[in-house]
Short mmCIF file of C-alpha atoms in Angstrom, two decimals:
data_model
loop_
_atom_site.label_atom_id
_atom_site.label_comp_id
_atom_site.label_asym_id
_atom_site.label_seq_id
_atom_site.Cartn_x
_atom_site.Cartn_y
_atom_site.Cartn_z
CA MET A 26 -5.52 35.51 -7.49
CA ASP A 27 -9.26 36.18 -7.60
CA SER A 28 -9.79 34.19 -10.79
CA LEU A 29 -10.86 30.60 -11.16
CA ARG A 30 -9.12 28.15 -13.41
CA ARG A 31 -11.40 26.32 -15.85
CA LEU A 32 -10.65 22.73 -16.75
CA HIS A 33 -8.95 22.58 -20.16
CA PHE A 34 -9.66 18.86 -20.59
CA ALA A 35 -13.37 18.93 -19.84
CA GLY A 36 -15.02 17.69 -23.03
CA SER A 37 -12.04 15.60 -24.13
CA PHE A 38 -10.57 13.51 -21.31
CA PHE A 39 -13.85 13.54 -19.38
CA PRO A 40 -17.40 14.88 -20.02
CA SER A 41 -18.02 18.60 -19.75
CA ASP A 42 -21.73 18.09 -19.16
CA PRO A 43 -22.27 18.00 -15.39
CA ALA A 44 -24.87 15.25 -15.47
CA ALA A 45 -22.81 12.97 -17.70
CA LEU A 46 -19.64 13.62 -15.66
CA ARG A 47 -21.37 12.92 -12.36
CA THR A 48 -22.76 9.70 -13.74
CA ALA A 49 -19.34 8.55 -14.94
CA VAL A 50 -17.70 9.35 -11.59
CA GLU A 51 -20.45 7.80 -9.48
CA GLN A 52 -20.49 4.62 -11.51
CA ALA A 53 -16.73 4.30 -11.14
CA LEU A 54 -16.98 4.88 -7.37
CA THR A 55 -19.69 2.25 -7.07
CA GLY A 56 -17.50 -0.27 -8.89
CA GLY A 57 -14.74 0.28 -6.41
CA ALA A 58 -16.78 -0.28 -3.26
CA GLY A 59 -15.97 -3.10 -0.77
CA GLN A 60 -12.25 -3.49 -1.52
CA THR A 61 -10.95 -2.49 1.94
CA ALA A 62 -11.74 -2.86 5.62
CA GLY A 63 -13.37 0.58 5.67
CA VAL A 64 -10.54 2.64 7.17
CA SER A 65 -9.66 5.72 5.12
CA PRO A 66 -6.23 5.72 3.47
CA ARG A 67 -3.59 8.45 3.76
CA ALA A 68 -2.74 8.38 0.02
CA ILE A 69 -3.95 6.85 -3.23
CA VAL A 70 -2.47 6.19 -6.65
CA SER A 71 -5.10 7.26 -9.15
CA ALA A 72 -5.07 6.80 -12.96
CA HIS A 73 -5.34 9.93 -15.08
CA ALA A 74 -5.95 8.95 -18.71
CA GLY A 75 -9.14 9.67 -20.60
CA TYR A 76 -12.09 8.41 -18.63
CA ALA A 77 -13.07 5.97 -21.41
CA TYR A 78 -9.93 4.04 -20.53
CA SER A 79 -9.01 4.72 -16.94
CA VAL A 80 -12.05 5.95 -14.98
CA ARG A 81 -12.58 2.48 -13.53
CA TYR A 82 -9.15 2.56 -11.90
CA ALA A 83 -9.53 6.09 -10.58
CA GLY A 84 -12.86 4.97 -9.16
CA LEU A 85 -11.17 2.07 -7.32
CA SER A 86 -8.73 4.49 -5.74
CA PHE A 87 -11.18 7.16 -4.68
CA ALA A 88 -13.76 4.62 -3.46
CA ALA A 89 -11.20 3.45 -0.90
CA VAL A 90 -11.40 6.87 0.83
CA THR A 91 -14.18 6.46 3.37
CA GLY A 92 -13.72 9.57 5.44
CA VAL A 93 -13.78 13.28 4.64
CA PRO A 94 -10.24 14.71 4.35
CA ALA A 95 -9.43 18.25 5.36
CA ARG A 96 -7.92 18.81 1.93
CA ALA A 97 -6.50 16.96 -1.02
CA VAL A 98 -2.94 17.36 -2.31
CA VAL A 99 -2.76 16.25 -5.96
CA LEU A 100 0.70 15.44 -7.28
CA SER A 101 0.99 15.02 -11.08
CA PRO A 102 3.83 14.58 -13.52
CA SER A 103 4.35 17.31 -16.12
CA HIS A 104 3.36 15.81 -19.46
CA ARG A 105 3.81 18.76 -21.79
CA HIS A 106 5.73 21.54 -20.06
CA ALA A 107 9.45 21.12 -19.27
CA PHE A 108 10.64 22.84 -16.09
CA SER A 109 12.54 22.21 -12.90
CA GLY A 110 10.86 22.04 -9.51
CA ILE A 111 7.30 21.79 -8.23
CA ALA A 112 4.59 24.19 -9.43
CA PHE A 113 1.13 25.34 -8.35
CA PRO A 114 -1.11 27.76 -10.34
CA SER A 115 -1.85 31.40 -9.49
CA GLN A 116 -5.64 31.13 -9.40
CA ALA A 117 -7.83 31.00 -6.31
CA GLY A 118 -9.48 27.74 -7.30
CA PHE A 119 -10.84 25.48 -10.00
CA ASP A 120 -14.21 25.85 -11.72
CA THR A 121 -15.14 22.24 -12.43
CA PRO A 122 -18.38 21.02 -14.02
CA LEU A 123 -19.27 19.57 -10.61
CA GLY A 124 -18.58 22.69 -8.60
CA ARG A 125 -15.81 24.96 -7.45
CA LEU A 126 -12.76 23.74 -5.54
CA PRO A 127 -10.69 26.36 -3.73
CA ILE A 128 -6.89 26.15 -3.87
CA ASP A 129 -5.29 26.23 -0.43
CA ARG A 130 -3.24 29.36 -1.04
CA ALA A 131 -1.87 29.41 2.50
CA ALA A 132 -0.37 25.94 2.02
CA CYS A 133 1.13 27.08 -1.29
CA ALA A 134 2.66 30.09 0.42
CA ARG A 135 4.25 27.87 3.04
CA LEU A 136 5.78 25.69 0.34
CA VAL A 137 7.29 28.84 -1.24
CA SER A 138 8.68 29.99 2.12
CA ALA A 139 10.29 26.58 2.59
CA GLY A 140 11.84 26.67 -0.86
CA LEU A 141 9.87 23.58 -1.95
CA ALA A 142 7.56 24.88 -4.69
CA GLY A 143 6.72 27.94 -6.77
CA GLU A 144 3.93 29.49 -8.81
CA LEU A 145 3.95 28.58 -12.53
CA ASP A 146 0.73 28.68 -14.52
CA ALA A 147 2.42 27.26 -17.61
CA ALA A 148 2.89 23.93 -15.84
CA HIS A 149 -0.90 23.69 -15.34
CA ASP A 150 -2.24 25.17 -18.53
CA ASN A 151 -2.08 21.94 -20.53
CA GLU A 152 -1.80 19.29 -17.75
CA HIS A 153 -4.41 16.55 -17.54
CA GLY A 154 -2.79 14.76 -14.61
CA ILE A 155 -4.31 17.27 -12.18
CA GLU A 156 -7.61 17.91 -13.96
CA THR A 157 -8.70 14.30 -14.27
CA GLN A 158 -8.65 13.96 -10.46
CA LEU A 159 -10.70 17.03 -9.72
CA PRO A 160 -14.19 15.68 -10.72
CA PHE A 161 -13.76 12.85 -8.22
CA ILE A 162 -12.81 15.30 -5.48
CA ALA A 163 -15.69 17.67 -6.36
CA CYS A 164 -18.18 14.78 -6.46
CA ARG A 165 -17.10 13.21 -3.19
CA TRP A 166 -16.34 16.36 -1.18
CA PRO A 167 -17.89 19.52 -2.66
CA GLY A 168 -15.82 22.58 -1.93
CA LEU A 169 -12.84 20.66 -0.57
CA PRO A 170 -9.61 22.73 -0.61
CA VAL A 171 -6.94 21.34 -2.90
CA VAL A 172 -3.17 21.79 -3.32
CA PRO A 173 -2.46 21.08 -7.03
CA LEU A 174 1.25 20.33 -7.59
CA VAL A 175 2.83 19.54 -10.95
CA LEU A 176 6.22 17.88 -10.65
CA GLY A 177 8.92 18.87 -13.17
CA ASP A 178 12.48 17.76 -13.09
CA VAL A 179 12.81 17.31 -9.36
CA PRO A 180 14.65 14.85 -7.05
CA THR A 181 12.72 12.35 -4.99
CA SER A 182 14.03 13.93 -1.77
CA LEU A 183 12.34 17.27 -2.62
CA VAL A 184 9.01 15.56 -3.39
CA ALA A 185 9.26 13.69 -0.08
CA ALA A 186 10.04 16.86 1.83
CA THR A 187 7.05 18.57 0.20
CA ILE A 188 4.74 15.76 1.19
CA ASP A 189 5.96 15.80 4.78
CA ARG A 190 5.58 19.60 4.96
CA LEU A 191 1.92 19.22 3.92
CA ASP A 192 1.11 16.10 5.95
CA ASP A 193 -1.05 16.89 8.94
CA GLY A 194 -2.75 13.56 9.45
CA GLN A 195 -5.95 14.81 7.79
CA THR A 196 -4.71 15.47 4.23
CA LEU A 197 -5.38 13.05 1.39
CA PHE A 198 -2.49 12.68 -1.05
CA VAL A 199 -3.58 11.86 -4.60
CA LEU A 200 -0.65 10.49 -6.61
CA SER A 201 -1.79 10.92 -10.19
CA SER A 202 -0.26 8.31 -12.47
CA ASP A 203 -0.72 5.83 -15.25
CA LEU A 204 1.73 2.96 -15.68
CA SER A 205 3.60 1.67 -18.78
CA HIS A 206 2.98 3.34 -22.16
CA PHE A 207 2.72 1.92 -25.66
CA LEU A 208 4.04 -1.58 -25.06
CA THR A 209 2.33 -4.70 -26.37
CA ASP A 210 -0.25 -6.16 -24.04
CA THR A 211 2.10 -8.99 -23.04
CA ALA A 212 5.05 -6.68 -22.41
CA ALA A 213 2.86 -4.19 -20.55
CA ARG A 214 1.52 -6.85 -18.21
CA LEU A 215 5.08 -7.85 -17.29
CA ARG A 216 6.25 -4.27 -16.86
CA ASP A 217 3.21 -3.25 -14.81
CA ALA A 218 3.60 -6.31 -12.57
CA GLU A 219 7.16 -5.25 -11.93
CA THR A 220 5.96 -1.72 -11.13
CA ALA A 221 3.36 -3.13 -8.72
CA ARG A 222 6.06 -5.14 -6.93
CA MET A 223 8.26 -2.06 -6.62
CA ILE A 224 5.44 0.07 -5.21
CA GLU A 225 4.32 -2.58 -2.73
CA ARG A 226 7.85 -3.31 -1.57
CA ALA A 227 8.70 0.42 -1.39
CA GLU A 228 11.56 0.07 -3.85
CA THR A 229 12.20 3.56 -5.15
CA THR A 230 15.54 2.87 -6.78
CA GLY A 231 14.91 2.29 -10.47
CA LEU A 232 11.26 3.36 -10.30
CA ASP A 233 11.11 5.73 -13.26
CA GLY A 234 9.01 6.94 -16.20
CA ALA A 235 9.28 3.58 -17.93
CA HIS A 236 7.32 2.09 -15.03
CA ALA A 237 4.88 4.95 -14.37
CA CYS A 238 4.53 8.47 -15.74
CA GLY A 239 3.82 9.59 -12.16
CA ALA A 240 6.92 7.82 -10.79
CA ARG A 241 8.30 10.97 -9.15
CA GLY A 242 5.18 11.46 -7.07
CA ILE A 243 4.95 7.75 -6.12
CA ALA A 244 8.65 7.55 -5.25
CA GLY A 245 8.37 10.77 -3.23
CA TRP A 246 5.49 9.29 -1.22
CA LEU A 247 7.38 6.04 -0.58
CA ALA A 248 10.48 7.98 0.56
CA SER A 249 8.61 10.46 2.79
CA LYS A 250 8.12 10.03 6.50
CA ALA A 251 4.37 9.80 5.82
CA GLY A 252 4.88 7.11 3.20
CA ARG A 253 7.32 5.08 5.31
CA ALA A 254 4.66 5.05 8.02
CA SER A 255 2.12 3.49 5.66
CA ARG A 256 1.28 0.15 4.09
CA PRO A 257 0.01 -0.41 0.54
CA LEU A 258 -3.02 -2.24 -0.74
CA ARG A 259 -3.45 -3.08 -4.39
CA LEU A 260 -6.94 -2.28 -5.67
CA GLY A 261 -6.65 -2.94 -9.41
CA LEU A 262 -4.19 -3.51 -12.26
CA GLY A 263 -4.91 -3.54 -16.02
CA ASN A 264 -4.44 -1.74 -19.29
CA SER A 265 -6.25 -0.08 -22.19
CA ALA A 266 -6.55 -3.19 -24.37
CA LYS A 267 -9.85 -4.21 -22.90
CA THR A 268 -11.39 -0.89 -23.94
CA SER A 269 -9.58 -0.16 -27.18
CA GLY A 270 -9.16 -3.70 -28.48
CA ASP A 271 -5.61 -2.72 -29.51
CA ARG A 272 -3.12 -5.12 -27.93
CA LEU A 273 -0.04 -3.77 -29.82
CA ARG A 274 0.12 -0.34 -28.11
CA VAL A 275 -1.47 -0.24 -24.67
CA VAL A 276 -1.32 2.01 -21.62
CA GLY A 277 -1.20 0.43 -18.18
CA TYR A 278 -3.29 1.51 -15.21
CA GLY A 279 -3.18 0.68 -11.52
CA ALA A 280 -4.93 1.63 -8.32
CA TRP A 281 -3.45 1.58 -4.82
CA ALA A 282 -4.29 2.91 -1.37
CA PHE A 283 -1.81 3.53 1.44
CA PHE A 284 -3.00 3.11 5.00
CA GLY A 285 -1.52 3.75 8.46
CA LEU A 286 0.65 0.98 9.92
CA ASP A 287 -1.93 0.10 12.52
CA ASP A 288 -4.97 0.30 10.25
CA PRO A 289 -6.82 -2.89 9.36
CA ILE A 290 -6.91 -2.99 5.57
CA PHE A 291 -8.34 -6.39 4.58
CA SER A 292 -12.09 -6.76 4.38
CA ALA A 293 -13.92 -9.54 6.17
CA SER A 294 -14.38 -11.42 2.91
CA HIS A 295 -10.68 -11.18 2.07
CA ARG A 296 -9.68 -12.40 5.52
CA ALA A 297 -12.06 -15.30 5.16
CA THR A 298 -10.56 -16.14 1.76
CA LEU A 299 -7.04 -16.26 3.16
CA LEU A 300 -8.06 -18.45 6.09
CA ARG A 301 -9.93 -20.75 3.70
CA VAL A 302 -7.07 -21.21 1.25
CA ALA A 303 -4.59 -21.71 4.11
CA ARG A 304 -6.76 -24.57 5.43
CA GLN A 305 -7.21 -25.92 1.92
CA ALA A 306 -3.43 -25.88 1.38
CA ILE A 307 -2.85 -28.00 4.45
CA ASP A 308 -5.77 -30.28 3.78
CA VAL A 309 -4.53 -31.05 0.25
CA ARG A 310 -1.11 -32.02 1.58
CA LEU A 311 -2.60 -34.21 4.28
CA THR A 312 -4.91 -36.09 1.95
CA ARG A 313 -3.18 -35.97 -1.46
CA ASP A 314 0.42 -34.91 -0.88
CA ARG A 315 0.39 -32.25 -3.54
CA SER A 316 0.11 -28.47 -3.78
CA PRO A 317 -3.34 -26.84 -4.07
CA GLY A 318 -4.34 -26.01 -7.59
CA ILE A 319 -5.73 -22.54 -7.03
CA ALA A 320 -5.61 -20.14 -9.99
CA ALA A 321 -4.06 -16.77 -9.18
CA GLU A 322 -6.74 -15.08 -11.21
CA SER A 323 -9.36 -16.21 -8.74
CA PHE A 324 -8.03 -13.92 -6.02
CA ALA A 325 -9.21 -10.32 -5.68
CA PRO A 326 -6.55 -7.57 -6.35
CA PRO A 327 -5.93 -6.83 -2.64
CA LEU A 328 -4.80 -10.41 -2.12
CA HIS A 329 -2.22 -9.92 -4.92
CA THR A 330 -0.49 -7.21 -2.85
CA GLN A 331 3.12 -8.15 -2.20
CA ALA A 332 3.21 -8.69 1.56
CA ALA A 333 4.88 -10.83 4.23
CA SER A 334 2.79 -13.16 6.34
CA PHE A 335 3.00 -15.60 9.22
CA VAL A 336 0.70 -18.60 9.64
CA THR A 337 0.29 -19.98 13.14
CA LEU A 338 -1.36 -23.32 14.03
CA THR A 339 -2.72 -24.01 17.49
CA LEU A 340 -4.07 -27.31 18.88
CA ASP A 341 -6.15 -27.20 22.06
CA GLY A 342 -4.86 -23.67 22.62
CA GLU A 343 -1.20 -24.67 22.34
CA LEU A 344 1.25 -23.77 19.58
CA ARG A 345 1.44 -26.51 16.91
CA GLY A 346 3.50 -24.68 14.26
CA CYS A 347 4.38 -21.21 13.07
CA ILE A 348 6.27 -20.21 9.93
CA GLY A 349 6.36 -16.94 8.01
CA SER A 350 8.16 -14.41 5.85
CA LEU A 351 10.19 -11.47 7.15
CA ALA A 352 9.81 -9.35 4.05
CA ALA A 353 7.40 -9.11 1.11
CA HIS A 354 8.58 -11.27 -1.76
CA GLN A 355 5.45 -12.61 -3.43
CA PRO A 356 1.67 -12.01 -3.61
CA LEU A 357 0.00 -12.34 -0.22
CA PHE A 358 -2.24 -15.25 -1.23
CA ALA A 359 0.80 -17.24 -2.35
CA ASP A 360 2.74 -16.37 0.79
CA VAL A 361 -0.11 -17.56 2.98
CA ILE A 362 -0.44 -20.86 1.06
CA GLU A 363 3.28 -21.49 1.32
CA ASN A 364 3.58 -20.61 4.99
CA ALA A 365 0.49 -22.59 5.95
CA GLN A 366 2.03 -25.75 4.53
CA LYS A 367 5.41 -24.97 6.14
CA ALA A 368 3.74 -24.37 9.50
CA ALA A 369 2.10 -27.78 9.32
CA PHE A 370 4.98 -29.79 7.89
CA SER A 371 8.29 -27.86 8.10
CA ASP A 372 8.43 -26.26 11.57
CA PRO A 373 11.57 -27.97 13.07
CA ARG A 374 10.10 -27.71 16.56
CA PHE A 375 7.24 -30.07 15.73
CA SER A 376 6.55 -33.33 13.98
CA PHE A 377 4.30 -33.33 10.89
CA LEU A 378 0.70 -32.42 11.58
CA THR A 379 -1.47 -35.56 11.39
CA LEU A 380 -4.93 -36.23 10.04
CA GLN A 381 -6.07 -37.00 13.58
CA GLU A 382 -4.92 -33.57 14.86
CA TRP A 383 -6.16 -31.63 11.86
CA PRO A 384 -9.89 -31.26 12.74
CA LYS A 385 -8.99 -29.71 16.09
CA THR A 386 -6.26 -27.43 14.73
CA ARG A 387 -7.00 -23.72 14.32
CA LEU A 388 -5.22 -21.25 12.03
CA LYS A 389 -4.10 -17.66 12.64
CA ILE A 390 -2.71 -15.37 9.95
CA ALA A 391 -0.64 -12.21 10.54
CA VAL A 392 0.13 -9.84 7.66
CA LEU A 393 3.24 -7.84 8.45
CA THR A 394 4.15 -4.24 7.64
CA ARG A 395 7.64 -3.37 6.45
CA ALA A 396 10.21 -3.68 9.23
CA ALA A 397 12.04 -0.46 10.17
CA PRO A 398 15.28 -0.29 12.19
CA LEU A 399 15.33 1.10 15.71
CA ALA A 400 18.19 3.46 16.61
CA PHE A 401 19.46 3.13 20.15
CA GLY A 402 22.68 3.29 22.14
CA SER A 403 21.83 1.03 25.02
CA GLU A 404 19.47 -1.70 26.08
CA ALA A 405 17.62 0.73 28.30
CA GLU A 406 17.11 3.10 25.37
CA ALA A 407 15.92 0.22 23.18
CA LEU A 408 13.40 -0.78 25.80
CA SER A 409 12.08 2.77 26.00
CA LEU A 410 11.39 2.77 22.26
CA ILE A 411 9.42 -0.50 22.14
CA VAL A 412 5.65 -0.11 22.13
CA PRO A 413 4.13 -2.97 24.20
CA GLY A 414 1.15 -4.71 22.63
CA GLU A 415 1.84 -3.22 19.20
CA ASP A 416 5.41 -3.77 18.06
CA GLY A 417 6.70 -6.95 16.52
CA LEU A 418 10.46 -7.26 16.80
CA ILE A 419 13.25 -8.83 14.80
CA LEU A 420 16.52 -9.20 16.77
CA SER A 421 19.83 -9.79 15.03
CA ALA A 422 23.19 -10.33 16.79
CA ALA A 423 26.20 -12.62 16.72
CA GLY A 424 25.00 -14.27 13.52
CA ARG A 425 21.67 -15.21 15.07
CA ARG A 426 18.16 -13.88 14.58
CA GLY A 427 14.83 -14.15 16.36
CA LEU A 428 11.36 -12.79 15.72
CA PHE A 429 8.33 -12.15 17.89
CA LEU A 430 4.97 -11.21 16.39
CA PRO A 431 2.97 -8.48 18.18
CA MET A 432 0.61 -11.25 19.37
CA VAL A 433 3.38 -12.51 21.71
CA TRP A 434 2.67 -9.53 24.00
CA GLU A 435 -0.45 -11.42 25.14
CA GLN A 436 1.84 -13.96 26.86
CA ILE A 437 4.75 -11.62 27.69
CA PRO A 438 3.34 -8.18 28.50
CA GLU A 439 6.49 -6.56 30.00
CA PRO A 440 9.08 -5.05 27.59
CA ASP A 441 12.11 -6.32 29.56
CA ALA A 442 10.78 -9.87 29.67
CA PHE A 443 9.70 -9.60 26.02
CA LEU A 444 13.25 -8.67 24.93
CA ARG A 445 14.91 -11.30 27.14
CA SER A 446 12.63 -13.99 25.73
CA LEU A 447 13.38 -12.79 22.19
CA LYS A 448 17.13 -13.16 22.85
CA ARG A 449 16.58 -16.73 24.03
CA LYS A 450 14.52 -17.48 20.91
CA ALA A 451 17.48 -16.26 18.84
CA GLY A 452 19.72 -18.69 20.73
CA LEU A 453 21.40 -16.03 22.85
CA PRO A 454 21.60 -15.68 26.65
CA ALA A 455 18.76 -13.58 28.12
CA ASP A 456 21.29 -11.03 29.42
CA PHE A 457 23.20 -10.84 26.14
CA TRP A 458 24.15 -7.41 24.85
CA SER A 459 26.63 -6.13 22.28
CA ALA A 460 27.16 -3.00 20.21
CA ASP A 461 26.23 -4.80 17.02
CA LEU A 462 22.80 -5.97 18.25
CA GLN A 463 20.08 -4.76 15.91
CA LEU A 464 16.34 -4.45 16.36
CA HIS A 465 13.76 -3.95 13.61
CA ARG A 466 10.23 -3.05 14.45
CA PHE A 467 7.04 -3.90 12.52
CA ARG A 468 3.31 -4.11 13.01
CA ALA A 469 0.92 -6.86 11.98
CA GLU A 470 -2.73 -7.25 11.07
CA GLY A 471 -3.88 -10.53 12.59
CA PHE A 472 -7.02 -12.61 12.18
CA ALA A 473 -7.97 -16.19 13.06
CA GLU A 474 -10.49 -18.92 12.59
CA ALA A 475 -13.23 -19.06 15.18
#
């Protein structure tokens, strides 16, 4: 217990010389700056291969963390030691080239008491998935307590329970993972794009080692209460071919950050880009009657995140069109382009937007979080659960459906009136109620043209 664990992979996966290691980490962190709105995430997916191949992606992930966490929980797959369960080491801390990191032994003891994890040095003795993350932690937050957990053969539910037991709102969860392994460059790109979609849509079924070696940790996060109360942002996606030159056997890498549901995650430049392409999409249809020819590669990784959006048009302060997606099904930039054109030309409540109206028309974009069902037994109970000013609602009943964005609270500030108006929008009487009525709640990050 009084000993320190030295890093077995210092000198192979990453430099053992402190100066060289600090330079590698700091350069990677600098390359990842400016990808988010500046709010610190609750969890990150961070690559863990040799730094020559993956340090850029780990840098993207750690650079997204702007605050100082109380501790870091690192969850890694077990690459070389077969066992069942979740394991932490026996030592008091890690002796890294960039300084010592104490292990939160009290947290480990609580996991043991809860039957969630146990002590097993063998799981850590030859495991790079933990060690590759520690230089970033030591560089960013010297002396930060860590909870290093290697995941053996363990169900997603147990990983999720472990995460929720450790979640205190101030802990950073580091999900150590690479993506596909040893496919051709072409096959890897397809597989990793599929993995990205599953992560960003929170699809844990089928997410396995063929998609990501750290699939257990990622799936556990997505299934946990903490993960369900978060929204993802893609920071980078690529593979080893660019470094190695070998396109026949590549390893995929990705970087993600998970933020709170109410956190703004898109930077000012990314918001401006979405507003610009939405306007361009409508402008092209008005003047040339064709789709905008915008290359997907021109958009930054965060705008490739699978997300649902709504585009609203206003003319002289009045609604002129509003169309959107209820669930993530394509990259955000593509969703915004499609919904902008639909808002202008396919909203059944309005005629086509005209060239004369266009200069005075303003655009608003709302990016939605995943919708979660509300559990209630009566209308009064449903009203008590709704958070005015924050919740968007989807109502389904009698074969009909209606949606209000959170922005609607500006016009209808009272929950009772909000719900009655939502029923009318769905084509139901304002006093309608039935046992099969369903409500789903979501949040939205909104931004608009001046």
